[in-house]
Amino acid sequence: MSLKHAILVMLENEPGTGYDLAQRFKSGIGHFWNAKHQQIYLELKKLHDDKWVEFEVEAQSEKPDKKVYHITRAGQKALKEWLRKPVKPPRVNDALLVKVFGGQPSDAPMLVAELDEHITRYRARLAEYGQMEQSYFGQDEVTRRRYRLPYLTLRRGIRYVRGTLEWLEEARALLADNGIPSQPLLAARSHSKRGKG
Amino acid sequence: MSLKHAILVMLENEPGTGYDLAQRFKSGIGHFWNAKHQQIYLELKKLHDDKWVEFEVEAQSEKPDKKVYHITRAGQKALKEWLRKPVKPPRVNDALLVKVFGGQPSDAPMLVAELDEHITRYRARLAEYGQMEQSYFGQDEVTRRRYRLPYLTLRRGIRYVRGTLEWLEEARALLADNGIPSQPLLAARSHSKRGKG
DNA sequence: ATAGCCATGTAACCAGTTACATGATTGA
DNA sequence: TCAATCATGTAACTGGTTACATGGCTAT
C-alpha cells in the first residue's frame, strides 16, 4: 500500500488538513495517484496511530475544527525506508482495451464514438500539461533545479497522454476504415462553453 | 466492474475452465487486465448466478473435475449492452511516480538504481511485444483482418511500453546528472541467464 | 431554489490480494 | 528433494468507492 506514503510525501512538502490533501490529489500528484477524501481521512487516522503524523487543531466557529497534519521524525524515517525498497509496476485494468479486444467488426461505429470522447478528453489534458510545462520553464534556474523531480512526473504525464492520444487516433483510423465515412474530429480548441439547459 | 465483462469477452472467444482463463490472463488480455485465479473463480460463480455463463462438467480421475464454461445468450446480450455504455478512463496509482515526486536530491542514486530495474523489465517486454507483432504480420491478410481489434490492443501495449521506456531513460539521465558517473545500462540483449545461488 | 466551497467523518459495499487447503504427475 | 503444471476452491484481509450525514457561507 502506498496511499500512506503518498500522503507522507505531500505532508513533507507542506503540512495540511485532510480536505487540503484531497484538493492536492486533484492536481499534481493526483495525475498518478488517486484518492478520495473518505479514504484520506481514514489513512490519516492510521498514520496518526502509527505516529507518522501529528496534527494541531485550529478551532473555527461555523465550521468543523481544522486538523492541520504534519509529518513526524518517525514518519520521515518510514518514508526514507519506503523509498529504498523497490515498488512493483502498477497493474493496469483498462476497460476500454477490453472493449477493443472483444468488439466485433459490427461494434466499430460504437467504438469509434467512444474513442472520440477519449480523444477530446486527452487533448484537453495534453494542453493543460503543456501549460504547466511552460510555467515551469518560466522559472529561474535555481527554482527549476529545485523542482526537477516533480517536473519529471509532469514529463511522465505528457509522454503518457501523448502516447495515448497517438494510439487512440491510430485505433480510430483503423476502425473507421470499416465503411464509416471518416468525419474528422474538431481540432482541440477547448473552452467552448456550452450554455446550460 | 468489468472483470465480469473481461471474462465474458474471453469466453465469447472460446469456452474454457477457470484455470484456463487464469492462464489467458497472463498473456494477451492480461497485459491490460489483471486477475488472479481466486477472483476468477468467484466471478465465474457470480456470472453463473446471473445466467450469463453455463458450464459442463468433465469428470477426471486424479484431478478435480473440470468445469468448462461458455457464454449464454443472456451473457452475449449483457456484453453488447456493456459495450455501448462508455467506460471511464482507468485510474492510475503509480508508486514509482510518487517516489520520484517526493524524492530529495540525495535520493537520486537509489532512484537511478530502481529506474534501471524498470528499464530492464520494460525492454524485455518491448522485445516480447515486437515478436508478437512480427508473428501477426506473418499471417495472411484474411487472418490479419480477422484479428484487427486484438492487434490494436497489442499496438497499445507497444506504444505504452515504448513511452514508458523513453521516460525512464529521460528520468535516469536527469537524475544521474547529479554527480553520479553515468554508467550506461547494457543494451537490451535479454536472455542472459544468471546461475542460481 | 440550487450548486459549490469549506471541513469533518461513518457505514455499507465492491474489488482485489494473500494465505491456506488438497492432491496426483512430471521434470530438474 | 523441490518446483511446476493441472484444477478446484475458502477465508481473512486490504484497498477503494458510493452513499449518507452535518452545516454555514457565497454566488448564480
PDB file of N, CA, C and O in Angstrom, chain A residues 108-156:
ATOM      1  N   ALA A 108     -17.809  -1.501 -34.476  1.00  0.00           N
ATOM      2  CA  ALA A 108     -16.868  -0.435 -34.797  1.00  0.00           C
ATOM      3  C   ALA A 108     -17.436   0.984 -34.623  1.00  0.00           C
ATOM      4  O   ALA A 108     -16.801   1.809 -33.984  1.00  0.00           O
ATOM      5  N   PRO A 109     -18.633   1.262 -35.154  1.00  0.00           N
ATOM      6  CA  PRO A 109     -19.144   2.632 -35.040  1.00  0.00           C
ATOM      7  C   PRO A 109     -19.237   3.094 -33.587  1.00  0.00           C
ATOM      8  O   PRO A 109     -18.824   4.201 -33.242  1.00  0.00           O
ATOM      9  N   MET A 110     -19.744   2.202 -32.750  1.00  0.00           N
ATOM     10  CA  MET A 110     -19.866   2.480 -31.324  1.00  0.00           C
ATOM     11  C   MET A 110     -18.509   2.798 -30.718  1.00  0.00           C
ATOM     12  O   MET A 110     -18.353   3.754 -29.964  1.00  0.00           O
ATOM     13  N   LEU A 111     -17.558   1.961 -31.069  1.00  0.00           N
ATOM     14  CA  LEU A 111     -16.214   2.120 -30.518  1.00  0.00           C
ATOM     15  C   LEU A 111     -15.587   3.425 -30.988  1.00  0.00           C
ATOM     16  O   LEU A 111     -14.954   4.128 -30.200  1.00  0.00           O
ATOM     17  N   VAL A 112     -15.802   3.735 -32.265  1.00  0.00           N
ATOM     18  CA  VAL A 112     -15.250   4.990 -32.774  1.00  0.00           C
ATOM     19  C   VAL A 112     -15.808   6.162 -31.983  1.00  0.00           C
ATOM     20  O   VAL A 112     -15.071   7.065 -31.579  1.00  0.00           O
ATOM     21  N   ALA A 113     -17.100   6.120 -31.717  1.00  0.00           N
ATOM     22  CA  ALA A 113     -17.719   7.201 -30.941  1.00  0.00           C
ATOM     23  C   ALA A 113     -17.069   7.309 -29.570  1.00  0.00           C
ATOM     24  O   ALA A 113     -16.755   8.408 -29.097  1.00  0.00           O
ATOM     25  N   GLU A 114     -16.849   6.174 -28.971  1.00  0.00           N
ATOM     26  CA  GLU A 114     -16.233   6.216 -27.645  1.00  0.00           C
ATOM     27  C   GLU A 114     -14.786   6.687 -27.712  1.00  0.00           C
ATOM     28  O   GLU A 114     -14.344   7.471 -26.867  1.00  0.00           O
ATOM     29  N   LEU A 115     -14.069   6.241 -28.705  1.00  0.00           N
ATOM     30  CA  LEU A 115     -12.681   6.704 -28.856  1.00  0.00           C
ATOM     31  C   LEU A 115     -12.648   8.222 -28.987  1.00  0.00           C
ATOM     32  O   LEU A 115     -11.782   8.887 -28.418  1.00  0.00           O
ATOM     33  N   ASP A 116     -13.623   8.770 -29.726  1.00  0.00           N
ATOM     34  CA  ASP A 116     -13.659  10.220 -29.913  1.00  0.00           C
ATOM     35  C   ASP A 116     -13.788  10.966 -28.592  1.00  0.00           C
ATOM     36  O   ASP A 116     -13.143  11.982 -28.378  1.00  0.00           O
ATOM     37  N   GLU A 117     -14.610  10.415 -27.719  1.00  0.00           N
ATOM     38  CA  GLU A 117     -14.737  11.052 -26.402  1.00  0.00           C
ATOM     39  C   GLU A 117     -13.402  11.083 -25.673  1.00  0.00           C
ATOM     40  O   GLU A 117     -13.019  12.096 -25.085  1.00  0.00           O
ATOM     41  N   HIS A 118     -12.731   9.945 -25.726  1.00  0.00           N
ATOM     42  CA  HIS A 118     -11.440   9.875 -25.051  1.00  0.00           C
ATOM     43  C   HIS A 118     -10.438  10.830 -25.691  1.00  0.00           C
ATOM     44  O   HIS A 118      -9.671  11.494 -24.998  1.00  0.00           O
ATOM     45  N   ILE A 119     -10.483  10.916 -27.024  1.00  0.00           N
ATOM     46  CA  ILE A 119      -9.554  11.810 -27.727  1.00  0.00           C
ATOM     47  C   ILE A 119      -9.752  13.244 -27.254  1.00  0.00           C
ATOM     48  O   ILE A 119      -8.798  13.949 -26.919  1.00  0.00           O
ATOM     49  N   THR A 120     -11.014  13.659 -27.176  1.00  0.00           N
ATOM     50  CA  THR A 120     -11.304  15.021 -26.727  1.00  0.00           C
ATOM     51  C   THR A 120     -10.754  15.259 -25.329  1.00  0.00           C
ATOM     52  O   THR A 120     -10.088  16.265 -25.063  1.00  0.00           O
ATOM     53  N   ARG A 121     -11.015  14.313 -24.458  1.00  0.00           N
ATOM     54  CA  ARG A 121     -10.581  14.452 -23.077  1.00  0.00           C
ATOM     55  C   ARG A 121      -9.058  14.540 -22.964  1.00  0.00           C
ATOM     56  O   ARG A 121      -8.532  15.401 -22.262  1.00  0.00           O
ATOM     57  N   TYR A 122      -8.377  13.667 -23.700  1.00  0.00           N
ATOM     58  CA  TYR A 122      -6.916  13.631 -23.585  1.00  0.00           C
ATOM     59  C   TYR A 122      -6.265  14.829 -24.246  1.00  0.00           C
ATOM     60  O   TYR A 122      -5.218  15.288 -23.814  1.00  0.00           O
ATOM     61  N   ARG A 123      -6.912  15.353 -25.297  1.00  0.00           N
ATOM     62  CA  ARG A 123      -6.352  16.553 -25.913  1.00  0.00           C
ATOM     63  C   ARG A 123      -6.383  17.700 -24.925  1.00  0.00           C
ATOM     64  O   ARG A 123      -5.420  18.453 -24.795  1.00  0.00           O
ATOM     65  N   ALA A 124      -7.475  17.806 -24.196  1.00  0.00           N
ATOM     66  CA  ALA A 124      -7.596  18.874 -23.198  1.00  0.00           C
ATOM     67  C   ALA A 124      -6.502  18.701 -22.145  1.00  0.00           C
ATOM     68  O   ALA A 124      -5.866  19.672 -21.711  1.00  0.00           O
ATOM     69  N   ARG A 125      -6.294  17.463 -21.766  1.00  0.00           N
ATOM     70  CA  ARG A 125      -5.308  17.216 -20.727  1.00  0.00           C
ATOM     71  C   ARG A 125      -3.901  17.515 -21.206  1.00  0.00           C
ATOM     72  O   ARG A 125      -3.091  18.059 -20.453  1.00  0.00           O
ATOM     73  N   LEU A 126      -3.646  17.200 -22.456  1.00  0.00           N
ATOM     74  CA  LEU A 126      -2.320  17.484 -23.000  1.00  0.00           C
ATOM     75  C   LEU A 126      -2.068  18.992 -23.014  1.00  0.00           C
ATOM     76  O   LEU A 126      -0.977  19.461 -22.656  1.00  0.00           O
ATOM     77  N   ALA A 127      -3.096  19.749 -23.389  1.00  0.00           N
ATOM     78  CA  ALA A 127      -2.969  21.209 -23.415  1.00  0.00           C
ATOM     79  C   ALA A 127      -2.645  21.725 -22.016  1.00  0.00           C
ATOM     80  O   ALA A 127      -1.747  22.554 -21.822  1.00  0.00           O
ATOM     81  N   GLU A 128      -3.375  21.174 -21.043  1.00  0.00           N
ATOM     82  CA  GLU A 128      -3.185  21.552 -19.644  1.00  0.00           C
ATOM     83  C   GLU A 128      -1.740  21.282 -19.197  1.00  0.00           C
ATOM     84  O   GLU A 128      -1.081  22.147 -18.600  1.00  0.00           O
ATOM     85  N   TYR A 129      -1.256  20.105 -19.524  1.00  0.00           N
ATOM     86  CA  TYR A 129       0.111  19.750 -19.143  1.00  0.00           C
ATOM     87  C   TYR A 129       1.122  20.657 -19.853  1.00  0.00           C
ATOM     88  O   TYR A 129       2.144  21.023 -19.277  1.00  0.00           O
ATOM     89  N   GLY A 130       0.808  20.994 -21.104  1.00  0.00           N
ATOM     90  CA  GLY A 130       1.684  21.895 -21.842  1.00  0.00           C
ATOM     91  C   GLY A 130       1.815  23.227 -21.122  1.00  0.00           C
ATOM     92  O   GLY A 130       2.911  23.772 -20.970  1.00  0.00           O
ATOM     93  N   GLN A 131       0.672  23.727 -20.654  1.00  0.00           N
ATOM     94  CA  GLN A 131       0.669  24.968 -19.871  1.00  0.00           C
ATOM     95  C   GLN A 131       1.586  24.854 -18.663  1.00  0.00           C
ATOM     96  O   GLN A 131       2.380  25.741 -18.371  1.00  0.00           O
ATOM     97  N   MET A 132       1.415  23.723 -17.951  1.00  0.00           N
ATOM     98  CA  MET A 132       2.206  23.534 -16.740  1.00  0.00           C
ATOM     99  C   MET A 132       3.691  23.520 -17.058  1.00  0.00           C
ATOM    100  O   MET A 132       4.506  24.087 -16.327  1.00  0.00           O
ATOM    101  N   GLU A 133       4.029  22.890 -18.184  1.00  0.00           N
ATOM    102  CA  GLU A 133       5.438  22.824 -18.546  1.00  0.00           C
ATOM    103  C   GLU A 133       5.967  24.224 -18.882  1.00  0.00           C
ATOM    104  O   GLU A 133       7.068  24.588 -18.476  1.00  0.00           O
ATOM    105  N   GLN A 134       5.158  24.975 -19.598  1.00  0.00           N
ATOM    106  CA  GLN A 134       5.569  26.345 -19.925  1.00  0.00           C
ATOM    107  C   GLN A 134       5.870  27.128 -18.657  1.00  0.00           C
ATOM    108  O   GLN A 134       6.875  27.825 -18.560  1.00  0.00           O
ATOM    109  N   SER A 135       4.970  26.992 -17.674  1.00  0.00           N
ATOM    110  CA  SER A 135       5.165  27.815 -16.481  1.00  0.00           C
ATOM    111  C   SER A 135       6.374  27.322 -15.679  1.00  0.00           C
ATOM    112  O   SER A 135       7.019  28.091 -14.979  1.00  0.00           O
ATOM    113  N   TYR A 136       6.696  26.039 -15.834  1.00  0.00           N
ATOM    114  CA  TYR A 136       7.935  25.551 -15.211  1.00  0.00           C
ATOM    115  C   TYR A 136       9.145  26.213 -15.858  1.00  0.00           C
ATOM    116  O   TYR A 136      10.055  26.678 -15.170  1.00  0.00           O
ATOM    117  N   PHE A 137       9.120  26.280 -17.173  1.00  0.00           N
ATOM    118  CA  PHE A 137      10.252  26.882 -17.875  1.00  0.00           C
ATOM    119  C   PHE A 137      10.354  28.375 -17.603  1.00  0.00           C
ATOM    120  O   PHE A 137      11.415  28.977 -17.785  1.00  0.00           O
ATOM    121  N   GLY A 138       9.236  28.951 -17.168  1.00  0.00           N
ATOM    122  CA  GLY A 138       9.240  30.371 -16.842  1.00  0.00           C
ATOM    123  C   GLY A 138      10.014  30.694 -15.565  1.00  0.00           C
ATOM    124  O   GLY A 138      10.339  31.853 -15.299  1.00  0.00           O
ATOM    125  N   GLN A 139      10.303  29.678 -14.780  1.00  0.00           N
ATOM    126  CA  GLN A 139      11.016  29.895 -13.510  1.00  0.00           C
ATOM    127  C   GLN A 139      12.506  30.151 -13.754  1.00  0.00           C
ATOM    128  O   GLN A 139      13.049  29.786 -14.792  1.00  0.00           O
ATOM    129  N   ASP A 140      13.143  30.722 -12.733  1.00  0.00           N
ATOM    130  CA  ASP A 140      14.600  30.893 -12.824  1.00  0.00           C
ATOM    131  C   ASP A 140      15.281  29.542 -12.628  1.00  0.00           C
ATOM    132  O   ASP A 140      14.661  28.578 -12.169  1.00  0.00           O
ATOM    133  N   GLU A 141      16.555  29.505 -12.919  1.00  0.00           N
ATOM    134  CA  GLU A 141      17.242  28.218 -12.959  1.00  0.00           C
ATOM    135  C   GLU A 141      17.286  27.538 -11.600  1.00  0.00           C
ATOM    136  O   GLU A 141      17.173  26.316 -11.507  1.00  0.00           O
ATOM    137  N   VAL A 142      17.449  28.312 -10.555  1.00  0.00           N
ATOM    138  CA  VAL A 142      17.524  27.740  -9.212  1.00  0.00           C
ATOM    139  C   VAL A 142      16.218  27.019  -8.883  1.00  0.00           C
ATOM    140  O   VAL A 142      16.217  25.873  -8.420  1.00  0.00           O
ATOM    141  N   THR A 143      15.125  27.692  -9.143  1.00  0.00           N
ATOM    142  CA  THR A 143      13.817  27.099  -8.895  1.00  0.00           C
ATOM    143  C   THR A 143      13.641  25.841  -9.745  1.00  0.00           C
ATOM    144  O   THR A 143      13.143  24.824  -9.259  1.00  0.00           O
ATOM    145  N   ARG A 144      14.052  25.925 -10.976  1.00  0.00           N
ATOM    146  CA  ARG A 144      13.908  24.756 -11.854  1.00  0.00           C
ATOM    147  C   ARG A 144      14.674  23.572 -11.293  1.00  0.00           C
ATOM    148  O   ARG A 144      14.167  22.454 -11.255  1.00  0.00           O
ATOM    149  N   ARG A 145      15.862  23.830 -10.841  1.00  0.00           N
ATOM    150  CA  ARG A 145      16.650  22.745 -10.249  1.00  0.00           C
ATOM    151  C   ARG A 145      15.935  22.160  -9.041  1.00  0.00           C
ATOM    152  O   ARG A 145      15.892  20.956  -8.837  1.00  0.00           O
ATOM    153  N   ARG A 146      15.380  23.062  -8.254  1.00  0.00           N
ATOM    154  CA  ARG A 146      14.698  22.649  -7.036  1.00  0.00           C
ATOM    155  C   ARG A 146      13.510  21.724  -7.334  1.00  0.00           C
ATOM    156  O   ARG A 146      13.255  20.772  -6.595  1.00  0.00           O
ATOM    157  N   TYR A 147      12.806  22.013  -8.406  1.00  0.00           N
ATOM    158  CA  TYR A 147      11.609  21.232  -8.721  1.00  0.00           C
ATOM    159  C   TYR A 147      11.850  20.231  -9.845  1.00  0.00           C
ATOM    160  O   TYR A 147      10.929  19.847 -10.548  1.00  0.00           O
ATOM    161  N   ARG A 148      13.103  19.815  -9.944  1.00  0.00           N
ATOM    162  CA  ARG A 148      13.466  18.897 -11.004  1.00  0.00           C
ATOM    163  C   ARG A 148      12.679  17.589 -10.935  1.00  0.00           C
ATOM    164  O   ARG A 148      12.177  17.090 -11.925  1.00  0.00           O
ATOM    165  N   LEU A 149      12.573  17.048  -9.723  1.00  0.00           N
ATOM    166  CA  LEU A 149      11.908  15.748  -9.602  1.00  0.00           C
ATOM    167  C   LEU A 149      10.404  15.818  -9.881  1.00  0.00           C
ATOM    168  O   LEU A 149       9.886  15.037 -10.669  1.00  0.00           O
ATOM    169  N   PRO A 150       9.691  16.748  -9.251  1.00  0.00           N
ATOM    170  CA  PRO A 150       8.289  16.895  -9.627  1.00  0.00           C
ATOM    171  C   PRO A 150       8.114  17.161 -11.128  1.00  0.00           C
ATOM    172  O   PRO A 150       7.183  16.646 -11.739  1.00  0.00           O
ATOM    173  N   TYR A 151       9.053  17.915 -11.700  1.00  0.00           N
ATOM    174  CA  TYR A 151       8.961  18.183 -13.138  1.00  0.00           C
ATOM    175  C   TYR A 151       9.004  16.884 -13.933  1.00  0.00           C
ATOM    176  O   TYR A 151       8.276  16.718 -14.921  1.00  0.00           O
ATOM    177  N   LEU A 152       9.825  15.964 -13.464  1.00  0.00           N
ATOM    178  CA  LEU A 152       9.907  14.668 -14.154  1.00  0.00           C
ATOM    179  C   LEU A 152       8.554  13.968 -14.191  1.00  0.00           C
ATOM    180  O   LEU A 152       8.229  13.298 -15.180  1.00  0.00           O
ATOM    181  N   THR A 153       7.800  14.109 -13.134  1.00  0.00           N
ATOM    182  CA  THR A 153       6.491  13.450 -13.137  1.00  0.00           C
ATOM    183  C   THR A 153       5.558  14.121 -14.143  1.00  0.00           C
ATOM    184  O   THR A 153       4.708  13.457 -14.732  1.00  0.00           O
ATOM    185  N   LEU A 154       5.747  15.411 -14.334  1.00  0.00           N
ATOM    186  CA  LEU A 154       4.972  16.094 -15.370  1.00  0.00           C
ATOM    187  C   LEU A 154       5.352  15.554 -16.745  1.00  0.00           C
ATOM    188  O   LEU A 154       4.492  15.281 -17.590  1.00  0.00           O
ATOM    189  N   ARG A 155       6.648  15.369 -16.963  1.00  0.00           N
ATOM    190  CA  ARG A 155       7.128  14.783 -18.212  1.00  0.00           C
ATOM    191  C   ARG A 155       6.470  13.428 -18.453  1.00  0.00           C
ATOM    192  O   ARG A 155       6.089  13.098 -19.564  1.00  0.00           O
ATOM    193  N   ARG A 156       6.365  12.666 -17.391  1.00  0.00           N
ATOM    194  CA  ARG A 156       5.715  11.363 -17.491  1.00  0.00           C
ATOM    195  C   ARG A 156       4.285  11.517 -17.978  1.00  0.00           C
ATOM    196  O   ARG A 156       3.836  10.800 -18.870  1.00  0.00           O
TER     197      ARG A 156
END
